[in-house]
Amino acid sequence: MPVAEQIKQSMASSSFIRKMFEEGIRMKALYGEDNVYDFSLGNPDLEPPEQVKAAVRETAALDEPGMHGYMPNAGYPFARAAMAGKVSREQGVPVEAGNIVMSVGAAGALNAVLKAVLSPGDEVLVPAPFFSEYTHYAANHGGRVVPVPAKPDFSPDIPALAAAANEKTAVLLINSPNNPSGKVYSPEDIRALAAFLQAHKEKTGRTVVLVADEPYREIVYGGVQVAPVFPAWSESVIVTSFAKNLSLPGERIGYAAVNPASENAAELTDGIVFATRILGYVNAPAFFQRVIARSWNAPADYTPYAARRQALSAVLRDAGISFAEPEGAFYLFCRVPEPKQAAHRDLSGNDKAFCDHLKEFRILGVPGSGFCGPGWIRLAYCVSAQTISGSRQAFAEAVKAW
């Protein structure tokens, strides 16, 4: 059967992350799981907290009539109310259940938001590097991602954003903590972004929606906190999920939260609800809406991620690989080292070639080009301590042979 040309093109340029993950499956079958050092996929390896597991058991034991039937497209009222309490605490402003739309993960929330706000030809500014699927999500709804390189420390480059913005700019999409760099935007960064958006509004007459993608909000290090966006810019939306913080990526449960101070908060919320329906999501999973309403605030222990962050950092330093010190999430974004071998001299900064080279030593990373960050590679440390310690010699040998 024929496949649409647009899909063919998108598939050809699709996520390096999944490609490397699938390569890992092949290599593990060939060499054995313990002999492949797979840092490709941000798949949390910690178990969900006990409170979440208890909520699963309690929900499974319920015998309420209609509990597996349809509910309002925006989600169960009690789940929306629980999320409103969560967002109110995080943002420092009162948020009501009516500002919340339960979603099929953060990806479902982001697609519904983009569907609701983008018109054909609209542009989405995204500080680079960023999660590669954003490009496809915007294209799904007639939009186009405009990558804007961040500063060397991965904070947003305001002059660069201002230069990239125009009358077609509809959305500024940020991700903090950032995948892949681990950067957490400071309160000053958020205020600077809001000032840029205000200046752009005064210049063009167009209000840009600030969308904050926050699935890593709770996974931070060294006392760092994720700055709220609602107090800074009224026309803002948060999308997130419980995939990373509660280790539930396969359950596909999340939400979108519309800033109640928005000039058209009710209309935008209704638009996201409508988009949820017509995109075929219909509603967030009924079972896990109930689970999350009971357990969203379950205490989670991220010290294993902090320990692995330190362990992998030590392995890379010993091998001679430099990287950005992550403030959050569970990735190390590493510079491609300068080649030592004459045969590789013309591959300086070539992240794809370096990832191919690492595969020869049974190491799997993701080229930074897939995140609009050429010259870098991403390594996910949500893996076992044994994988990290076992990779020490492989990294050292790979760099020497590069």
XYZ file of C-alpha atoms in Angstrom:
402
model
C 0.000 0.000 0.000
C 1.234 3.524 -0.682
C 2.629 5.617 2.159
C 2.239 9.393 2.075
C 5.348 11.187 0.853
C 5.338 13.465 3.895
C 5.401 10.447 6.207
C 8.205 8.872 4.183
C 10.262 12.035 4.554
C 9.487 12.317 8.252
C 10.394 8.689 8.840
C 13.707 9.174 7.069
C 14.586 12.061 9.380
C 12.925 10.639 12.475
C 14.294 10.257 15.952
C 17.880 9.095 16.370
C 16.814 8.060 19.871
C 14.549 5.266 18.688
C 17.011 4.205 16.017
C 19.754 3.762 18.599
C 17.367 2.024 21.000
C 16.454 -0.484 18.299
C 20.146 -0.914 17.498
C 20.648 -1.716 21.177
C 18.098 -4.519 21.001
C 19.966 -5.993 18.043
C 23.368 -5.705 19.708
C 22.168 -7.169 23.014
C 20.787 -10.197 21.187
C 24.156 -10.581 19.473
C 26.577 -9.918 22.352
C 24.487 -10.402 25.486
C 22.805 -7.683 27.541
C 25.691 -7.261 29.995
C 28.146 -6.684 27.160
C 26.345 -3.712 25.598
C 26.438 -0.273 27.258
C 23.163 1.285 26.197
C 22.761 4.973 27.085
C 20.340 5.703 24.251
C 16.826 5.951 25.691
C 15.471 8.088 28.535
C 13.473 5.183 29.935
C 13.369 5.456 33.759
C 14.736 2.301 35.334
C 13.565 3.114 38.872
C 10.374 1.421 40.002
C 7.299 3.587 40.626
C 7.012 4.693 44.269
C 5.126 2.423 46.656
C 2.302 4.954 46.969
C 1.714 4.682 43.219
C 1.737 0.885 43.356
C -0.744 1.001 46.235
C -2.981 3.334 44.227
C -2.861 0.869 41.327
C -3.977 -1.944 43.616
C -6.722 0.177 45.180
C -7.998 1.285 41.784
C -7.972 -2.284 40.469
C -10.062 -3.339 43.467
C -12.758 -0.746 42.794
C -16.074 -1.980 41.473
C -17.817 1.244 40.569
C -20.443 1.145 37.793
C -19.188 2.821 34.638
C -15.611 3.274 35.830
C -14.317 1.925 32.522
C -16.644 4.013 30.386
C -16.261 7.379 28.732
C -15.825 10.477 30.836
C -15.673 14.148 29.773
C -12.922 14.647 27.181
C -11.082 16.924 29.610
C -10.872 14.112 32.148
C -12.482 13.173 35.440
C -13.349 16.262 37.514
C -11.568 14.802 40.557
C -8.385 14.168 38.544
C -8.455 17.692 37.128
C -8.960 19.088 40.630
C -5.977 17.124 41.932
C -3.776 18.418 39.115
C -5.000 21.963 39.734
C -3.772 21.671 43.313
C -0.410 20.426 42.078
C 0.003 23.246 39.555
C -1.120 25.872 42.081
C 1.638 24.748 44.430
C 4.290 24.700 41.701
C 3.355 27.988 40.052
C 2.452 29.984 43.136
C -0.865 31.126 41.649
C -4.372 29.695 42.168
C -5.326 27.276 39.402
C -8.779 25.725 39.082
C -9.843 22.324 37.767
C -11.302 24.129 34.756
C -7.783 25.138 33.710
C -6.653 21.493 33.460
C -7.023 19.016 30.598
C -5.947 15.448 31.348
C -3.897 14.001 28.502
C -2.273 10.975 26.942
C 1.154 11.817 28.333
C 3.045 15.066 27.810
C 3.269 14.320 24.082
C -0.512 14.097 23.832
C -0.865 17.332 25.785
C 1.644 19.148 23.583
C 0.006 17.952 20.370
C -3.403 19.059 21.625
C -2.052 22.483 22.620
C -0.324 22.984 19.270
C -3.461 21.876 17.432
C -5.440 24.441 19.406
C -3.137 27.421 18.816
C -1.382 26.930 15.460
C -2.674 28.083 12.095
C -1.084 26.877 8.835
C 2.305 28.528 8.372
C 2.727 29.517 12.022
C 6.154 29.143 13.586
C 7.271 27.661 16.892
C 10.480 29.047 18.378
C 12.455 26.457 20.338
C 15.796 27.052 22.082
C 18.197 24.397 20.823
C 19.086 21.716 21.681
C 15.634 20.199 22.166
C 13.671 16.937 22.049
C 13.624 15.932 18.399
C 9.929 15.029 18.176
C 8.952 18.690 18.629
C 9.628 19.197 14.930
C 7.118 16.516 13.969
C 4.547 17.658 16.514
C 4.507 21.175 15.057
C 4.348 19.832 11.502
C 1.369 17.678 12.495
C -0.655 20.853 12.874
C 0.604 23.003 10.016
C 3.362 24.672 11.998
C 7.117 24.815 11.643
C 9.747 24.620 14.361
C 12.408 27.335 14.223
C 15.459 26.175 16.205
C 17.266 29.001 18.018
C 20.698 28.043 19.391
C 21.013 28.610 23.129
C 23.966 30.275 24.824
C 27.091 28.183 25.526
C 25.681 27.392 28.992
C 22.387 26.315 27.329
C 20.375 29.177 28.788
C 18.062 30.928 26.299
C 19.717 33.467 24.010
C 17.289 36.384 24.069
C 18.852 38.416 21.214
C 18.860 35.290 19.036
C 15.209 34.622 19.841
C 14.324 38.226 19.018
C 16.131 37.944 15.691
C 14.280 34.729 14.832
C 10.817 36.000 15.777
C 8.440 37.509 13.237
C 4.732 37.961 12.512
C 4.368 34.206 11.999
C 5.677 33.360 15.466
C 2.831 31.785 17.450
C 4.545 29.725 20.150
C 7.716 29.763 22.214
C 8.308 26.196 23.405
C 10.714 25.633 26.293
C 11.793 22.500 28.136
C 13.262 22.895 31.627
C 14.932 20.753 32.883
C 16.095 20.342 29.342
C 16.386 17.169 27.327
C 19.212 16.715 26.285
C 21.395 19.268 28.128
C 20.006 19.003 31.660
C 19.825 22.799 31.847
C 17.301 24.292 34.278
C 16.151 27.800 33.407
C 16.631 30.283 36.235
C 13.974 32.779 37.376
C 16.030 35.414 35.554
C 15.839 33.350 32.362
C 12.053 33.122 32.627
C 11.713 36.848 33.275
C 13.953 37.578 30.287
C 11.803 35.345 28.083
C 8.673 37.150 29.271
C 10.261 40.538 28.532
C 11.154 39.328 25.039
C 7.578 38.151 24.448
C 6.186 41.473 25.650
C 8.533 43.408 23.354
C 7.542 41.157 20.452
C 3.852 41.759 21.183
C 4.393 45.526 21.196
C 6.353 45.329 17.944
C 4.062 43.030 15.946
C 0.729 43.140 17.762
C 0.775 39.356 18.061
C 0.675 37.513 21.371
C 2.964 34.491 21.491
C 1.942 31.535 23.666
C 4.689 30.316 25.993
C 4.470 26.521 26.291
C 6.566 24.918 29.034
C 7.197 21.181 28.657
C 8.054 19.996 32.185
C 8.188 16.191 32.531
C 11.525 16.390 34.396
C 10.439 19.106 36.860
C 11.054 17.026 39.999
C 14.365 15.488 38.883
C 16.850 18.203 39.838
C 20.178 18.290 41.659
C 21.994 20.426 44.193
C 18.966 22.323 45.437
C 18.098 23.701 41.993
C 14.426 24.568 41.517
C 12.408 24.915 38.323
C 11.194 28.491 37.944
C 7.427 29.008 37.487
C 6.213 30.470 34.200
C 2.631 31.462 35.069
C 3.566 34.551 37.137
C 5.927 35.753 34.394
C 3.719 35.498 31.282
C -0.062 35.320 31.314
C -0.364 33.641 27.902
C 1.287 30.413 28.995
C 0.506 26.711 29.117
C 2.270 23.896 30.947
C 2.369 20.388 29.510
C 3.753 17.504 31.494
C 3.382 13.862 32.441
C 4.251 11.384 35.161
C 6.497 9.344 32.878
C 9.815 10.478 34.327
C 9.182 11.562 37.912
C 7.001 8.558 38.835
C 8.544 6.104 36.328
C 5.302 5.606 34.387
C 6.280 6.223 30.735
C 4.205 3.360 29.392
C 1.001 4.439 31.131
C 0.696 7.630 29.041
C -0.805 9.912 31.661
C -0.275 13.660 31.824
C -2.055 16.978 31.535
C -2.068 20.469 30.082
C -2.554 23.440 32.413
C -3.704 26.793 31.023
C -2.657 29.936 32.872
C -5.850 31.264 34.495
C -4.589 34.817 33.883
C -4.734 34.319 30.112
C -7.076 36.709 28.302
C -8.926 33.752 26.795
C -8.176 30.988 29.304
C -11.600 29.349 28.998
C -11.574 29.409 25.190
C -8.039 28.023 25.038
C -8.909 25.255 27.476
C -11.964 24.399 25.383
C -9.756 24.353 22.290
C -7.348 21.893 23.908
C -10.261 19.691 24.959
C -11.652 19.757 21.417
C -8.207 18.981 19.962
C -7.867 16.054 22.364
C -11.075 14.645 20.918
C -10.481 15.194 17.215
C -6.875 13.995 17.324
C -8.249 10.642 18.395
C -6.976 10.669 21.968
C -10.613 11.157 23.123
C -9.542 11.220 26.777
C -6.628 10.323 29.017
C -6.570 6.691 30.253
C -9.400 6.260 32.754
C -7.578 3.852 35.046
C -4.495 6.000 35.465
C -6.474 9.185 35.928
C -7.767 7.514 39.079
C -4.300 6.303 40.061
C -2.659 9.701 39.608
C -5.444 11.515 41.446
C -4.549 9.338 44.454
C -0.760 9.337 44.127
C 0.562 12.335 42.147
C 2.432 13.538 45.235
C 4.038 10.185 46.028
C 7.527 10.722 47.468
C 10.115 9.528 44.959
C 13.795 8.891 45.637
C 16.022 10.277 42.885
C 19.305 9.679 44.720
C 20.116 6.736 42.409
C 20.023 9.154 39.456
C 22.290 11.571 41.319
C 24.735 8.749 42.074
C 24.737 7.561 38.461
C 25.223 11.142 37.287
C 28.380 11.289 39.383
C 29.533 7.832 38.307
C 29.101 8.435 34.576
C 30.677 11.880 34.917
C 33.765 10.247 36.416
C 33.915 7.646 33.642
C 33.727 10.326 30.952
C 36.278 12.618 32.605
C 38.732 9.742 32.870
C 38.169 8.971 29.184
C 38.755 12.605 28.200
C 35.175 13.470 27.211
C 33.849 16.869 28.312
C 30.171 17.518 28.979
C 27.640 20.001 30.267
C 27.036 19.603 34.006
C 23.333 18.692 34.216
C 21.152 20.527 36.734
C 18.175 18.262 36.103
C 16.761 15.319 34.104
C 18.993 12.258 33.591
C 21.218 12.972 30.616
C 24.800 14.020 29.998
C 25.278 16.112 26.874
C 28.856 15.500 25.780
C 31.141 17.223 23.321
C 32.529 15.024 20.578
C 36.241 14.764 21.458
C 38.851 15.858 18.978
C 40.104 12.889 16.925
C 43.443 11.416 17.948
C 43.874 9.162 14.932
C 44.878 10.467 11.516
C 42.125 8.418 9.884
C 39.522 10.413 11.831
C 40.961 13.915 11.453
C 38.278 14.923 8.952
C 35.576 13.842 11.443
C 36.191 16.601 13.986
C 32.884 17.437 15.670
C 30.996 14.784 13.700
C 28.533 13.459 16.267
C 27.006 10.838 13.984
C 30.413 9.406 13.109
C 31.433 9.384 16.774
C 28.266 7.503 17.769
C 28.971 4.976 15.022
C 32.514 4.701 16.377
C 31.206 4.100 19.910
C 29.086 1.221 18.616
C 32.302 -0.594 17.730
C 32.957 -0.633 21.479
C 29.351 -1.642 22.229
C 28.431 1.801 23.538
C 25.155 3.372 22.443
C 24.604 7.124 22.591
C 22.473 9.504 20.545
C 23.945 12.056 18.107
C 23.332 15.638 19.152
C 22.284 16.461 15.594
C 18.983 14.770 16.419
C 18.423 17.505 19.019
C 19.654 20.369 16.808
C 22.901 20.154 18.776
C 25.561 19.028 16.281
C 28.983 18.272 17.693
C 27.524 16.735 20.843
C 26.123 13.361 21.900
C 23.522 12.516 24.532
C 24.019 9.770 27.087
C 21.088 8.764 29.322
C 22.164 7.640 32.787
C 18.816 6.150 33.819
C 20.607 2.818 33.546
C 22.072 0.355 36.020
C 25.209 1.158 37.982
C 26.698 -1.962 36.402
C 26.195 -0.544 32.908
C 28.065 2.613 33.907
C 30.944 0.865 35.668
C 31.199 -1.706 32.898
C 31.529 1.016 30.281
C 34.665 2.581 31.794
C 37.199 0.612 29.776
C 35.067 0.772 26.632
C 34.897 4.588 26.753
C 38.621 4.873 27.386
C 39.457 2.582 24.476
C 36.943 4.290 22.185
C 38.427 7.749 22.771
C 41.977 6.472 22.245
C 40.931 4.869 18.963
C 39.016 7.951 17.757
